[in-house]
PDB file of C-alpha atoms in Angstrom:
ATOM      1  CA  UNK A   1      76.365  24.156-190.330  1.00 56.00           C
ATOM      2  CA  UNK A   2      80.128  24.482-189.076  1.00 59.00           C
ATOM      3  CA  UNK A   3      80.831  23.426-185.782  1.00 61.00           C
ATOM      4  CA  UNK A   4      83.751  24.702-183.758  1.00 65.00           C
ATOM      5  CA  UNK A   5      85.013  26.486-180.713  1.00 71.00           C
ATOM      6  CA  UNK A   6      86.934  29.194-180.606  1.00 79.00           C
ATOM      7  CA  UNK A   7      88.018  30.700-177.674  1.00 84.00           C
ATOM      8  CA  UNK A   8      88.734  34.440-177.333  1.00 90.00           C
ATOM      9  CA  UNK A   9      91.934  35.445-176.077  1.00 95.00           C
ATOM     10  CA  UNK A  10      90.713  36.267-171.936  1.00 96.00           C
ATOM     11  CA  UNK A  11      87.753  34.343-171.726  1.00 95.00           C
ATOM     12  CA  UNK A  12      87.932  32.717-168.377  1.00 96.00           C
ATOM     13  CA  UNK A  13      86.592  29.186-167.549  1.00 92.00           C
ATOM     14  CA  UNK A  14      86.305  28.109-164.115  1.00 93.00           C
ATOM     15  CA  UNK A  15      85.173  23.921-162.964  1.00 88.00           C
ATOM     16  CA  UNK A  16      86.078  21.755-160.288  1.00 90.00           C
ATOM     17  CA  UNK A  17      86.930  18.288-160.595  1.00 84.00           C
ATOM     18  CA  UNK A  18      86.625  15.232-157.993  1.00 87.00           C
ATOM     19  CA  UNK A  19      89.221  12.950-158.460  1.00 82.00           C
ATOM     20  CA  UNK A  20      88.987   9.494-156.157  1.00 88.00           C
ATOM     21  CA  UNK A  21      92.705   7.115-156.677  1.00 87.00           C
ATOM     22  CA  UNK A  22      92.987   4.019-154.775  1.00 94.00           C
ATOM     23  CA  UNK A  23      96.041   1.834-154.290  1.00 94.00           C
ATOM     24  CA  UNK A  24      97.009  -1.381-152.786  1.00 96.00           C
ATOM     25  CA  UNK A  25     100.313  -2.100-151.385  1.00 95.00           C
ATOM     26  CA  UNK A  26     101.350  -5.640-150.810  1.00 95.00           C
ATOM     27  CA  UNK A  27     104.547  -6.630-148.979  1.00 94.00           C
ATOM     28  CA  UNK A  28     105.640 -10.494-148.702  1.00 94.00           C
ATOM     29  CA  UNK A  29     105.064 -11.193-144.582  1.00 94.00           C
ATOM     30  CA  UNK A  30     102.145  -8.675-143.940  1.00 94.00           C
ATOM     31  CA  UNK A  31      98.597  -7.742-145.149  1.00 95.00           C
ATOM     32  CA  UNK A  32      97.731  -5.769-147.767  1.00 95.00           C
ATOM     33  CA  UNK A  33      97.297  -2.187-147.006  1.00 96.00           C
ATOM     34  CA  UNK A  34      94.461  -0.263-148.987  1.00 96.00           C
ATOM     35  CA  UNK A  35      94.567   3.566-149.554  1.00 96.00           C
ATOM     36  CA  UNK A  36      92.016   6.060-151.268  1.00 96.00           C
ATOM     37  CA  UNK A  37      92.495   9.260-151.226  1.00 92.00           C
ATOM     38  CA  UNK A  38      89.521  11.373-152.656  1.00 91.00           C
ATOM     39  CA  UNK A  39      90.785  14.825-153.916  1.00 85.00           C
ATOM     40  CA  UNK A  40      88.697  17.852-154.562  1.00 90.00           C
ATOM     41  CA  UNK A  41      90.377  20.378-157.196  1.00 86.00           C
ATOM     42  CA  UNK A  42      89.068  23.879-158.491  1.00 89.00           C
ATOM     43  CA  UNK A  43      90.708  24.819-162.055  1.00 89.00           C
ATOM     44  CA  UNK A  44      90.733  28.319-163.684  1.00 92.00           C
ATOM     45  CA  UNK A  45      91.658  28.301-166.996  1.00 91.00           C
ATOM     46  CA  UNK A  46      92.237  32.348-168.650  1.00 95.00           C
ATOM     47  CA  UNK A  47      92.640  32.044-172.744  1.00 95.00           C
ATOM     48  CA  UNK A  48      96.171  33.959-173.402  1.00 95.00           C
ATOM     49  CA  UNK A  49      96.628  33.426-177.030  1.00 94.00           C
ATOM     50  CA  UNK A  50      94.415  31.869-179.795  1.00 92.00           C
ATOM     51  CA  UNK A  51      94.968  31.429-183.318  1.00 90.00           C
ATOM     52  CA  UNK A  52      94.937  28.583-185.992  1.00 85.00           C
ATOM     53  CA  UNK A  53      97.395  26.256-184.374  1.00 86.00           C
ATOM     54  CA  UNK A  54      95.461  25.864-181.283  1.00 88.00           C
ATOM     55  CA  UNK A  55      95.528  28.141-177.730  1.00 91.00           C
ATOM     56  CA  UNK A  56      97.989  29.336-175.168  1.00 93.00           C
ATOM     57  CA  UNK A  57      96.013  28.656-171.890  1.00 92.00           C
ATOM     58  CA  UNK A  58      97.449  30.234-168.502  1.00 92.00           C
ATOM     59  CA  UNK A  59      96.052  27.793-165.673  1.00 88.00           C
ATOM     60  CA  UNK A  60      95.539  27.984-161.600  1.00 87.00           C
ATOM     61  CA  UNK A  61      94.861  24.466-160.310  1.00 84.00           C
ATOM     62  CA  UNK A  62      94.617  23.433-156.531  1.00 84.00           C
ATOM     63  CA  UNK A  63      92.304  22.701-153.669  1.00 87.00           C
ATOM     64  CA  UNK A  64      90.095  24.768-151.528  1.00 88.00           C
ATOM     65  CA  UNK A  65      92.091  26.726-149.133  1.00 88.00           C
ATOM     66  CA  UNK A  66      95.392  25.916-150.511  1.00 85.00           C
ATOM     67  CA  UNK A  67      97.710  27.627-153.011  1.00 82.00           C
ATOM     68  CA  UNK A  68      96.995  27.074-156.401  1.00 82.00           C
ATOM     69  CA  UNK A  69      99.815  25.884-159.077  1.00 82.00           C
ATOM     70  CA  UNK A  70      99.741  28.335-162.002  1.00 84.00           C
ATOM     71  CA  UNK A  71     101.050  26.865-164.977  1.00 83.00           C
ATOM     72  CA  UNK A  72     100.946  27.960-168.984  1.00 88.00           C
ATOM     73  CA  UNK A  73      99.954  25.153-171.431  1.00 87.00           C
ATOM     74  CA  UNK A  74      98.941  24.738-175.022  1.00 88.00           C
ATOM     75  CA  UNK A  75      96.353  22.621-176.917  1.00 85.00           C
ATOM     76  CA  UNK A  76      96.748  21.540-180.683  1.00 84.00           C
ATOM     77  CA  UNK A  77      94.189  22.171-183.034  1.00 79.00           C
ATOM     78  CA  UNK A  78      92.651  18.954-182.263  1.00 76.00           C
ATOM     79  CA  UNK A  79      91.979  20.340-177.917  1.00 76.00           C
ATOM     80  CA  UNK A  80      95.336  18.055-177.384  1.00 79.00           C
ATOM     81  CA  UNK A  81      97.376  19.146-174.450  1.00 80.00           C
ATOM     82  CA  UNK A  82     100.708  19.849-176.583  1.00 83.00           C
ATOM     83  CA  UNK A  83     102.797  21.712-174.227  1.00 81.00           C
ATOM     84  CA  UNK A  84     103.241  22.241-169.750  1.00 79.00           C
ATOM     85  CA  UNK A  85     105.171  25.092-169.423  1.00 75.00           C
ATOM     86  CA  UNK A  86     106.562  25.260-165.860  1.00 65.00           C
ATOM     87  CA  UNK A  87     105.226  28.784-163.951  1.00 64.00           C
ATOM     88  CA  UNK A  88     105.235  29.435-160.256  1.00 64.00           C
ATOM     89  CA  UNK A  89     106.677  26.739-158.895  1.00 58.00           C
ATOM     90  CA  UNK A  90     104.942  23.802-160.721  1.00 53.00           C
ATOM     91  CA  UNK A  91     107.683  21.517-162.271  1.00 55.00           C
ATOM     92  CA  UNK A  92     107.328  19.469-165.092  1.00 53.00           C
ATOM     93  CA  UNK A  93     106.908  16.326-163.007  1.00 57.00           C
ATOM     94  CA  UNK A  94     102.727  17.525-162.980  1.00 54.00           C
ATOM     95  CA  UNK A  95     102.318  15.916-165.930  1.00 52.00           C
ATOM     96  CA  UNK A  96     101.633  12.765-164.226  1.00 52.00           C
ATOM     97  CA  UNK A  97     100.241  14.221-160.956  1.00 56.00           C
ATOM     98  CA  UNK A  98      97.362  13.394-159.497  1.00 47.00           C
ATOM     99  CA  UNK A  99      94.096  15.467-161.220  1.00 50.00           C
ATOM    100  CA  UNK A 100      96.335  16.351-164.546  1.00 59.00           C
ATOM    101  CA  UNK A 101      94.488  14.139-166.910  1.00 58.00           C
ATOM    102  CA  UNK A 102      91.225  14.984-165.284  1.00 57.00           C
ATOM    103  CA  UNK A 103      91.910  18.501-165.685  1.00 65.00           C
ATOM    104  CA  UNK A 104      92.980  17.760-169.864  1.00 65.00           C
ATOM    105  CA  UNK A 105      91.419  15.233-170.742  1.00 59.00           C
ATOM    106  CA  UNK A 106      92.087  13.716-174.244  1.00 55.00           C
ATOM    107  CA  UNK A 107      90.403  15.151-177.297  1.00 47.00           C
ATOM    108  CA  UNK A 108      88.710  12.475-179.230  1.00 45.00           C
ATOM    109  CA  UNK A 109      89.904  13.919-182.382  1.00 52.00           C
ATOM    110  CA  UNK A 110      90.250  17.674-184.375  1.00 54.00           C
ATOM    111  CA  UNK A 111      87.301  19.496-185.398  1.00 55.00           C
ATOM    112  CA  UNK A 112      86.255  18.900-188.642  1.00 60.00           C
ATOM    113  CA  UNK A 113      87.980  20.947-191.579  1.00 64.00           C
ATOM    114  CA  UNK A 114      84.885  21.307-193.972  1.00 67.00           C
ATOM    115  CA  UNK A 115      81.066  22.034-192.931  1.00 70.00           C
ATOM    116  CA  UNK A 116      79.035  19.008-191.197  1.00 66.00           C
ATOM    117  CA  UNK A 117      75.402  18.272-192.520  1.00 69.00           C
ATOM    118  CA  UNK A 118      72.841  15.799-191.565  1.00 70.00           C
ATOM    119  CA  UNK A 119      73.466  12.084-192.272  1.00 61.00           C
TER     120      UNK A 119
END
């Protein structure tokens, strides 16, 4: 049995992500201040390119109501995020923006290179 996915180049995959970040600011003289901010995010994801080195994804992240960030980016072999091309106005400070690692998480590992059995 091989096991793999393979996306064809258009496919379109849509999901929404909840993403809850809390802080806590301390200053010397006052009390701490506590912030959450809960964050609701829709991402469409359209396949551009596809081959054996991985995928070419064109993405439209934002919230309800708002205007979405389109960006390009490309995952390794292994589902990696390997590349943020800047589109549209997103810069290349997303990267650590709030909802980016929800939105690609980390791949545990490649797929494997030979057929899985049993056992």
């Amino acid at each position: 049995m091989a096991v793999s996915f393979r996306p064809e180049v258009g496919t379109t995959y849509r999901y929404e992500i909840r993403v809850k970040a809390a802080s806590t600011t301390t200053l010397e003289g006052s009390a701490p201040a506590r912030k959450v901010e809960e964050v609701r995010l829709v991402a469409v994801h359209t396949v551009l390119d596809a081959g054996a080195d991985g995928v070419r994804v064109r993405v439209l992240v934002g919230e309800p109501g708002t205007a979405a960030q389109a960006f390009i980016v490309r995952f390794d072999r292994a589902a990696q995020l390997d590349s943020i091309e800047s589109v549209e106005g997103a810069s290349a400070e997303i990267v650590g923006a709030l909802g980016v690692p929800e939105i690609f998480p980390g791949a545990t590992g490649a797929p494997a290179g030979r057929r899985l059995a049993p056992g």
